[in-house]
CSV table of C-alpha atoms in Angstrom, one decimal:
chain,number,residue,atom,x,y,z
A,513,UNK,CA,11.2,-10.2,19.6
A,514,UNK,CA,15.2,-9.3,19.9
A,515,UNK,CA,15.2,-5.0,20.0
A,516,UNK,CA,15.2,-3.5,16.6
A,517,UNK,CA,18.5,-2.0,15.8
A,518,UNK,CA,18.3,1.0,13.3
A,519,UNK,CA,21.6,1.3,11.7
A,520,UNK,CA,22.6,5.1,10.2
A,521,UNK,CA,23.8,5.0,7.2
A,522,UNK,CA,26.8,7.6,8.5
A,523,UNK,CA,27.7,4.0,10.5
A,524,UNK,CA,27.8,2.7,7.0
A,525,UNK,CA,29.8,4.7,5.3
A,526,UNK,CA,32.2,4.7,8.7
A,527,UNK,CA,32.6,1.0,8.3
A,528,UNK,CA,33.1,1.2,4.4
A,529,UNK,CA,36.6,2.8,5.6
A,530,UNK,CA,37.4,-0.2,7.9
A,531,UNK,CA,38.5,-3.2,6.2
A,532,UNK,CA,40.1,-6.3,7.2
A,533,UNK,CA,43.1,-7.3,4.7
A,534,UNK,CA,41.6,-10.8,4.6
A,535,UNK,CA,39.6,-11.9,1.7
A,536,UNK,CA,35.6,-12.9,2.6
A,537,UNK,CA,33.7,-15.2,0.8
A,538,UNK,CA,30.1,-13.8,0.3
A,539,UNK,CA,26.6,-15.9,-1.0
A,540,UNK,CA,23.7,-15.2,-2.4
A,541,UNK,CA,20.7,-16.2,-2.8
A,542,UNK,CA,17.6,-15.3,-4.6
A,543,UNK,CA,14.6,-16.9,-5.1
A,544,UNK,CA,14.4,-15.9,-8.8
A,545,UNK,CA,16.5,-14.0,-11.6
A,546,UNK,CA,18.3,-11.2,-10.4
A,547,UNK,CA,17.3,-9.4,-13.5
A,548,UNK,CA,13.8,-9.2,-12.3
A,549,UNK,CA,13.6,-5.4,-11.8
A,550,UNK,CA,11.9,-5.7,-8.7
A,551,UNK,CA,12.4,-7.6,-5.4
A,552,UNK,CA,15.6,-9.7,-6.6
A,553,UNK,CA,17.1,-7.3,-8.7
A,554,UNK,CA,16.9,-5.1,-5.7
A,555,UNK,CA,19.1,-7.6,-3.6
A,556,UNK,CA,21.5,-7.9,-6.4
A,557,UNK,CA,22.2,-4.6,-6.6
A,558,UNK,CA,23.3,-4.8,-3.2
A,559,UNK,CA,25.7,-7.2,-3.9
A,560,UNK,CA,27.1,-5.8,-6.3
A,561,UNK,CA,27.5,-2.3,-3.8
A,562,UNK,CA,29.3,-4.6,-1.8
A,563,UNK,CA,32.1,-5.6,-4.3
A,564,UNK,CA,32.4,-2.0,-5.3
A,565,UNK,CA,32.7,-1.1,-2.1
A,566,UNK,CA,34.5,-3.5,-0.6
A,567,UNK,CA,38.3,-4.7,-1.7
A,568,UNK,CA,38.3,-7.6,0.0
A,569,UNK,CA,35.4,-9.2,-0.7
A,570,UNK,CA,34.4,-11.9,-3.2
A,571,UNK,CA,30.7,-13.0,-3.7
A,572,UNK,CA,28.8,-15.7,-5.4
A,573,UNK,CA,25.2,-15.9,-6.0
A,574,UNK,CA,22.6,-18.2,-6.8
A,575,UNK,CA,19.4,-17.5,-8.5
A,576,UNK,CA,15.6,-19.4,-9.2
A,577,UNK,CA,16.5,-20.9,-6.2
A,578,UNK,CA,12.8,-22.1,-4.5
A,579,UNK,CA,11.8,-21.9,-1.2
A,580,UNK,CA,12.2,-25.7,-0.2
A,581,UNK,CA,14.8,-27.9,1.0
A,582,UNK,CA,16.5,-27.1,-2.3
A,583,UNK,CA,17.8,-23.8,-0.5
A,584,UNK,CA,19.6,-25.4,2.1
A,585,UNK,CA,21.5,-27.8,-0.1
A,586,UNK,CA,22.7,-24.2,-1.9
A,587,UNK,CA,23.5,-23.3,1.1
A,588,UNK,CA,25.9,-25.6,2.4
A,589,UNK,CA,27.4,-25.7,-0.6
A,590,UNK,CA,28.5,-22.3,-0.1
A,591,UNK,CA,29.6,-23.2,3.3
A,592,UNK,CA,31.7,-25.8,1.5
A,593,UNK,CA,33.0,-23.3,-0.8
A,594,UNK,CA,34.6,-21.4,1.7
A,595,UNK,CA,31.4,-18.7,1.8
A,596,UNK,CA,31.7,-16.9,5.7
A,597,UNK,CA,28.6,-14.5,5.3
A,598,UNK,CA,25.6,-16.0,3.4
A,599,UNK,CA,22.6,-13.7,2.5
A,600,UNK,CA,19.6,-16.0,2.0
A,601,UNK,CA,17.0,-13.4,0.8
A,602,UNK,CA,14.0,-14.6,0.4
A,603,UNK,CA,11.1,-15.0,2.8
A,604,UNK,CA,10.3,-18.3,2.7
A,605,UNK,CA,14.0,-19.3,3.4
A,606,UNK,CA,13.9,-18.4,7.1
A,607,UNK,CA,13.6,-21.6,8.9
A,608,UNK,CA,16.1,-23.3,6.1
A,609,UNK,CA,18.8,-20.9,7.0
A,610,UNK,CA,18.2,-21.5,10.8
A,611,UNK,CA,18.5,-25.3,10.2
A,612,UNK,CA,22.4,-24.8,8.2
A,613,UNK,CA,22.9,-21.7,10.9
A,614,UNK,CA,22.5,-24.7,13.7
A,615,UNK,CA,25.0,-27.4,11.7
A,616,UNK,CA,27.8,-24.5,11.2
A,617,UNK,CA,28.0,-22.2,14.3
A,618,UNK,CA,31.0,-20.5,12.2
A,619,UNK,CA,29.7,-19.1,9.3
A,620,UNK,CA,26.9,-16.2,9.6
A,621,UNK,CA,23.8,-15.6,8.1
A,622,UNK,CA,21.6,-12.7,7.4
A,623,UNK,CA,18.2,-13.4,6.6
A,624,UNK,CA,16.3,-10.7,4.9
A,625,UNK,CA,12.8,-10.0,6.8
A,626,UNK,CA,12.7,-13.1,8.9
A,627,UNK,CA,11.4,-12.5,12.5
A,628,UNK,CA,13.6,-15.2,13.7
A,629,UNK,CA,17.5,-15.2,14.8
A,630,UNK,CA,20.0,-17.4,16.5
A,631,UNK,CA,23.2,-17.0,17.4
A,632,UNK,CA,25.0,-16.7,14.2
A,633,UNK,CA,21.7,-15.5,12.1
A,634,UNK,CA,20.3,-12.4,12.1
A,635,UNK,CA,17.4,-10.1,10.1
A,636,UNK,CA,17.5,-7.1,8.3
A,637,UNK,CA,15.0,-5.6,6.6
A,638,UNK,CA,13.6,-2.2,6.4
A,639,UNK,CA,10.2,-0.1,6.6
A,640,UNK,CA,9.4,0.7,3.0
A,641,UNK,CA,5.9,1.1,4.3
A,642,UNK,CA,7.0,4.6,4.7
A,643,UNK,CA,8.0,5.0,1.3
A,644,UNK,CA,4.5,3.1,0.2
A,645,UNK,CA,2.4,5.9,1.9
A,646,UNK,CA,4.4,8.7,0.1
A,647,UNK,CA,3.8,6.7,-3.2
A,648,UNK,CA,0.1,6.3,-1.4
A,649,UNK,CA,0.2,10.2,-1.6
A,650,UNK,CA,1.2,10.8,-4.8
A,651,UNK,CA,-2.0,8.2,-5.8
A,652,UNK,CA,-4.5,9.7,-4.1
A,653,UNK,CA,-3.3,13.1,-5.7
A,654,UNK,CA,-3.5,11.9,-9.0
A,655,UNK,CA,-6.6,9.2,-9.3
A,656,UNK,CA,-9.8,10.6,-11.0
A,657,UNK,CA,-12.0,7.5,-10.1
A,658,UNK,CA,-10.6,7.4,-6.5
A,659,UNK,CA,-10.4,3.7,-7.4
A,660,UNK,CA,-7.0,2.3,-6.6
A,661,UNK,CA,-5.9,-1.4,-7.0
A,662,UNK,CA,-3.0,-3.4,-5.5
A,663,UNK,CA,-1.8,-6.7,-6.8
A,664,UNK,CA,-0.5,-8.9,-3.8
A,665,UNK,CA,1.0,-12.4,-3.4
A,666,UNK,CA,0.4,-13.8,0.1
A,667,UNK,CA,-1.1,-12.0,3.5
A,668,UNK,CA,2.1,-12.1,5.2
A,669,UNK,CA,2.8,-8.7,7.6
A,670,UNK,CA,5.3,-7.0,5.2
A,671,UNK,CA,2.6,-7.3,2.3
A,672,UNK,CA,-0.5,-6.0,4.6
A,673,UNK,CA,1.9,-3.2,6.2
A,674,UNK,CA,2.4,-1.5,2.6
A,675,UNK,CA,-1.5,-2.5,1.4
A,676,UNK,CA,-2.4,-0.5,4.8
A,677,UNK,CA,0.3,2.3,4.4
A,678,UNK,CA,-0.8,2.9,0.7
A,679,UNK,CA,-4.1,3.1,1.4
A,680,UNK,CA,-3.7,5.4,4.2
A,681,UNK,CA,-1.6,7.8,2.4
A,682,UNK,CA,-4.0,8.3,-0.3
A,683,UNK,CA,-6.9,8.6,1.9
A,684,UNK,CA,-4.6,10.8,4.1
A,685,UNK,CA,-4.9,14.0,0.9
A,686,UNK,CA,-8.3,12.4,-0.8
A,687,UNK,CA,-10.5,10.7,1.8
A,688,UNK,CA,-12.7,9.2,-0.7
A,689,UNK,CA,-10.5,6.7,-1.9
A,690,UNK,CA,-10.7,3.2,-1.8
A,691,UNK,CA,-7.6,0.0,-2.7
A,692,UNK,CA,-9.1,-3.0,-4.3
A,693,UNK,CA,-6.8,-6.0,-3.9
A,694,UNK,CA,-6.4,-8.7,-5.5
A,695,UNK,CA,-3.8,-12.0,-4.5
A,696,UNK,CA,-2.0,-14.0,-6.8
A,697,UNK,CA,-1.0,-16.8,-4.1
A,698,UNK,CA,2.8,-16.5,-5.8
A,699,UNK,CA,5.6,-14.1,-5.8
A,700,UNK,CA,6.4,-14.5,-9.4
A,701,UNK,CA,3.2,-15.3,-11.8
A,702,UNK,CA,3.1,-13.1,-14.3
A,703,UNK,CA,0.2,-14.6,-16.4
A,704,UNK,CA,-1.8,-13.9,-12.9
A,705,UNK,CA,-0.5,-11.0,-12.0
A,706,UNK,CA,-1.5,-9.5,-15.9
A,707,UNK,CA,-4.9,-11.0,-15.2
A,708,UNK,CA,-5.0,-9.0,-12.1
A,709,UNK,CA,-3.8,-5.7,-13.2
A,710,UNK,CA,-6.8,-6.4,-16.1
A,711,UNK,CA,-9.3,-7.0,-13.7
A,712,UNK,CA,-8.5,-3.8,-11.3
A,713,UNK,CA,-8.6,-1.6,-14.3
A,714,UNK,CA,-11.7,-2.9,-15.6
A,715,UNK,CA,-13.4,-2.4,-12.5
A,716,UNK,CA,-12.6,1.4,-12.2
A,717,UNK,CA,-9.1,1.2,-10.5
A,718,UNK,CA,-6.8,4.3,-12.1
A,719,UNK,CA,-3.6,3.6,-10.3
A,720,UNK,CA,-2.4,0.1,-9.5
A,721,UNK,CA,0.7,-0.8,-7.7
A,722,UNK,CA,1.4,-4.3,-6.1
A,723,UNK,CA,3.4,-6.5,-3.8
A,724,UNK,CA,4.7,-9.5,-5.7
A,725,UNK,CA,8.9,-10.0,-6.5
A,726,UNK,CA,8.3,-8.3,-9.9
A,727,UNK,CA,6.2,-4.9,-10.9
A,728,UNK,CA,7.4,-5.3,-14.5
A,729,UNK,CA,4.0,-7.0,-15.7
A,730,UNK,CA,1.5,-4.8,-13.6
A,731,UNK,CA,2.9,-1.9,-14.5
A,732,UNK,CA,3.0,-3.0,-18.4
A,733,UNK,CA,-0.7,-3.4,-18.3
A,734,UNK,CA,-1.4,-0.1,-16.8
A,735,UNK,CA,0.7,1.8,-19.4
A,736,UNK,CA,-0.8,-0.2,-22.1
A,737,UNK,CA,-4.9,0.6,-21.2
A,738,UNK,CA,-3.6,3.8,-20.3
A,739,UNK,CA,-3.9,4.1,-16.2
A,740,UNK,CA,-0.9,5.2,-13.8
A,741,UNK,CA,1.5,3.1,-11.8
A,742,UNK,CA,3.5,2.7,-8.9
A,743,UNK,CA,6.6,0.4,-8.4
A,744,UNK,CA,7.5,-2.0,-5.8
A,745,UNK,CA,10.8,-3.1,-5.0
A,746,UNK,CA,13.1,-1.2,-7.8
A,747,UNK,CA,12.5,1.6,-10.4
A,748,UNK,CA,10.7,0.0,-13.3
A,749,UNK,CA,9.9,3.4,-14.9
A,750,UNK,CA,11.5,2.5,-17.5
A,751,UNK,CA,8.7,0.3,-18.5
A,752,UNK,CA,5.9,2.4,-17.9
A,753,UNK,CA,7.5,5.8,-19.4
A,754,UNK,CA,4.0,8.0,-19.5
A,755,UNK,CA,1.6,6.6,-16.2
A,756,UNK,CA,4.9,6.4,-13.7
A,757,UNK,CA,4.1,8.1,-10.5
A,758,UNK,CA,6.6,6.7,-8.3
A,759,UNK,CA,8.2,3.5,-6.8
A,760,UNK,CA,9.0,2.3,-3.2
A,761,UNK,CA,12.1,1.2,-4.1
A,762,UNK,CA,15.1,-0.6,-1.5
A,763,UNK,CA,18.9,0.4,-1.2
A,764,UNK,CA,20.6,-2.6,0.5
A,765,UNK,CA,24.3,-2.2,-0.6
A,766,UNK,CA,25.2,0.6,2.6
A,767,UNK,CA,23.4,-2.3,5.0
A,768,UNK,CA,24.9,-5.3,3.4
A,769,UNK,CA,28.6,-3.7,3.7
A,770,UNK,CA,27.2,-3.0,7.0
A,771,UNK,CA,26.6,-6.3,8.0
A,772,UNK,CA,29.3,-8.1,6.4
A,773,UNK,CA,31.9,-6.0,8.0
A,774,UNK,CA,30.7,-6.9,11.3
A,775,UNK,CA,31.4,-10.6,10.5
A,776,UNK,CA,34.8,-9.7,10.0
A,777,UNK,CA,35.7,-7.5,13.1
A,778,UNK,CA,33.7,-9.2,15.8
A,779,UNK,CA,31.4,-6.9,16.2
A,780,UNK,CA,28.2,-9.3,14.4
A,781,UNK,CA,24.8,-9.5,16.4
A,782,UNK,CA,22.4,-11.9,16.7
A,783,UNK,CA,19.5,-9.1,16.0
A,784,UNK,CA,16.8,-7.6,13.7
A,785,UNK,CA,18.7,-4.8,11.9
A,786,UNK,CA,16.2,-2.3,10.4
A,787,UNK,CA,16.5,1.0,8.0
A,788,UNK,CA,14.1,3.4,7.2
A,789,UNK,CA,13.8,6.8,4.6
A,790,UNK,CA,16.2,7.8,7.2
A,791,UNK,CA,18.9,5.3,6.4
A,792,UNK,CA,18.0,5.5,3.0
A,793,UNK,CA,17.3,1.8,3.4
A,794,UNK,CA,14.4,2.5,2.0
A,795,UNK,CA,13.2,5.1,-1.0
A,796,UNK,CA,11.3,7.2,-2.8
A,797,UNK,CA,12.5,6.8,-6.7
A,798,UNK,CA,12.5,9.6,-9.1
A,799,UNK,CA,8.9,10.7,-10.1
A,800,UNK,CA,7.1,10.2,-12.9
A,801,UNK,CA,5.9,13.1,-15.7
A,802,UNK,CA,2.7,12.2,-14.8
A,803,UNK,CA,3.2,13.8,-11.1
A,804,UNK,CA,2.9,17.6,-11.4
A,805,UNK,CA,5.1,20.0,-9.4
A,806,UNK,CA,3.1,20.6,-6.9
A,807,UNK,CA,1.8,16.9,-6.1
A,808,UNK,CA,5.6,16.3,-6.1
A,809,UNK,CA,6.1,18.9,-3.6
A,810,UNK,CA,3.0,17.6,-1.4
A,811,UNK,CA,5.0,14.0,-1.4
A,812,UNK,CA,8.3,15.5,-0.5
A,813,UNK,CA,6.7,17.5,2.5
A,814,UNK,CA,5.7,14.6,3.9
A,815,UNK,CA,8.9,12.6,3.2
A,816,UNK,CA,10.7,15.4,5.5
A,817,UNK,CA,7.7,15.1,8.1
A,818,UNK,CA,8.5,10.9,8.6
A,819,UNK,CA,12.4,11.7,8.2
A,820,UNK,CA,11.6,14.7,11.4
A,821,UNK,CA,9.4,11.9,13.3
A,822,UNK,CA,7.1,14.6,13.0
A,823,UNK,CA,4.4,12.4,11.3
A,824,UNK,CA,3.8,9.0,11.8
A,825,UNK,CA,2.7,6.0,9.5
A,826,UNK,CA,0.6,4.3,12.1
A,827,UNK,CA,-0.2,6.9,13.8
A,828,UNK,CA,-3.9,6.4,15.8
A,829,UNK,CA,-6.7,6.5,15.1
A,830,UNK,CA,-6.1,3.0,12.7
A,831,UNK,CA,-9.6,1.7,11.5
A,832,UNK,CA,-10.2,-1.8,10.4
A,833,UNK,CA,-12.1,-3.1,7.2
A,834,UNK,CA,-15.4,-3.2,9.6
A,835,UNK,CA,-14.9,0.7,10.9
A,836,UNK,CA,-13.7,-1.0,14.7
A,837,UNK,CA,-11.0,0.9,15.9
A,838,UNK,CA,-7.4,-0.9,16.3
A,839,UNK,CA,-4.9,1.8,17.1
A,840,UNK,CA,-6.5,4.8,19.3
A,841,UNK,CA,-6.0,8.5,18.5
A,842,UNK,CA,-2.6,9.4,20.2
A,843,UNK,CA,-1.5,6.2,20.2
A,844,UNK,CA,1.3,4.7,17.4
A,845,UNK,CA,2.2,1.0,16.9
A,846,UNK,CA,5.8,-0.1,17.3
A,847,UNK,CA,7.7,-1.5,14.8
A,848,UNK,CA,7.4,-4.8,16.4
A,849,UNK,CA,3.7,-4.3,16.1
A,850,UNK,CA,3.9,-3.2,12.6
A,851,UNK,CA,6.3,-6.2,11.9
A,852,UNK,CA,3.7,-8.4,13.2
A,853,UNK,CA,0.2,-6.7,11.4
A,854,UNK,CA,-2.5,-9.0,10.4
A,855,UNK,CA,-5.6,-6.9,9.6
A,856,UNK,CA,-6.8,-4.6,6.4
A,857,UNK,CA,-7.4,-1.2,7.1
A,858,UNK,CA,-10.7,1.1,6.4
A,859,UNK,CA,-11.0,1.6,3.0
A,860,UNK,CA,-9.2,-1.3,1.6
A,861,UNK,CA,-11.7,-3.4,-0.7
A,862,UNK,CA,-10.4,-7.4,-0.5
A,863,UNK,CA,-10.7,-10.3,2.2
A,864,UNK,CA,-7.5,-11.9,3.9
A,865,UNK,CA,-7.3,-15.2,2.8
């Protein structure tokens, strides 16, 4: 794997300031609506930073766009268009985007989360697992039955990283706890993912959060039988006004401008550009009135203690499902590592598939 490049988001604001006078022709693409509160909406919001932001910039978008060969045809139809900079942001698009990368050397791409580049692709993505175990925190300081539950769609190393980090947090201020988990197999299925939330609460689970494109249905569910949630993705307290805790929530526009400005002055990479709490990539969202002022406090502590590098996600000792030992006391997995984690931690109640 390429080395990771953090970008500040100082550098961002720097290159806000230095603009071409040439329009660019931006694309988007998302694999469903952009209204979706949650992983889309998140991306869409960073679109729309950019045309704030940026004078000379227009952008187009596409949404409910799946993960098949239906992406690429999108895609070089932007290319047609006149689009310079696409943004295909969903997961599954990866190796589509490589394949229209290959057939126009010209135009760049920026694939959110991918591991892969080429030479006019790159990645960016950022660690949210950090934000998860604050939200993790906040959990563990507020559940009674030291039951949580987390609704995930498919065992891929983003969704285990914040399944892990959640649990750990929690555990980290209330050692007794325990994350049931329960996959959809889908990024969008709301009738499952309602099922789900069901299910956790029924057996014992007091907070539920999740890793699927949208937390409006979990979170729905767990204001309606009167449990607490945390978002994913975006703020969706809006939906769950009296169990919010807290969401992991993205911040893409600074990145985006980032990245599309490079396009324009020469300066694009072929690399995997990450953010963090640091960057403000990545967030906390507001809290919830179910969080008291002290819990809130605990959270923030911590938030300043991974902004310091002063404490550490993954951070040894790391415990498996079956008590074995996988990172060592003293030692701390790398963000390539992390990028590339495949096991459940201690704690965490649910087989990979």
């Amino acid at each position: 794997m390429k080395k990771v490049i953090r970008t500040l988001l100082a550098t961002s604001i720097l290159a806000i300031s230095v603009q071409a006078a040439a329009e660019t022709k931006v694309g988007f693409i998302y694999v469903g609506p952009k209204s979706d509160y949650g992983y889309n909406y998140a991306q869409e919001q960073g679109r729309l930073y950019l045309e704030e932001h940026m004078d000379d910039v227009e952008t187009v978008y596409f949404e409910n766009i799946p993960e098949n060969a239906d992406v690429q045809r999108v895609m070089e139809r932007m290319v047609r268009s006149g689009v310079e900079v696409v943004f295909p942001t969903s997961y599954g698009y990866l190796d589509h985007a490589l394949k229209v990368a290959e057939k126009y050397p010209d135009v760049h791409f920026a694939h959110s989360g991918g591991l892969k580049t080429s030479d006019n692709l790159m990645t960016y993505f950022a660690e949210i697992d950090q934000a998860m175990y604050l939200a993790g925190v906040a959990a563990g300081l507020t559940t009674g039955t030291n039951q949580l539950g987390f609704i995930a769609a498919h065992p891929i190393p983003q969704v285990l990283r914040n399944i892990n980090a959640f649990t750990r947090g929690a555990q980290s201020v209330n050692p007794e706890v325990t994350t049931s988990v329960i996959w959809t197999s889908s990024w969008s299925d709301p009738t499952r993912e309602a099922e789900a939330a069901e299910a956790l609460i029924s057996g014992g689970a007091d907070v539920l959060t999740g890793h699927v494109d949208s937390p409006i249905n979990y979170v729905q569910v767990a204001e309606r039988r009167g449990v607490y949630s945390v978002g994913y993705h975006a703020d969706a307290s809006q939906f769950a006004p009296k169990g919010w805790l807290v969401g992991a929530i993205w911040n893409w526009g600074p990145m985006m401008v980032n990245i599309v400005n490079s396009a324009k002055d020469g300066s694009w990479k072929s690399e995997h550009l990450r953010g963090d709490l640091l960057t403000e990539a990545a967030k906390l969202s507001d809290f919830g009135s179910a969080v008291s002022e002290e819990d809130q406090q605990t959270v923030l502590d911590r938030r300043e203690a991974i902004m310091n590098e002063e404490l550490q996600v993954w951070a040894g000792p790391v415990f498996g499902q079956d008590g074995k030992v996988i990172v060592k006391e003293g030692d701390t997995m790398t963000l390539e590592e992390t990028e590339k984690m495949d096991f459940l931690v201690q704690g965490v109640q649910g087989r990979l598939k």
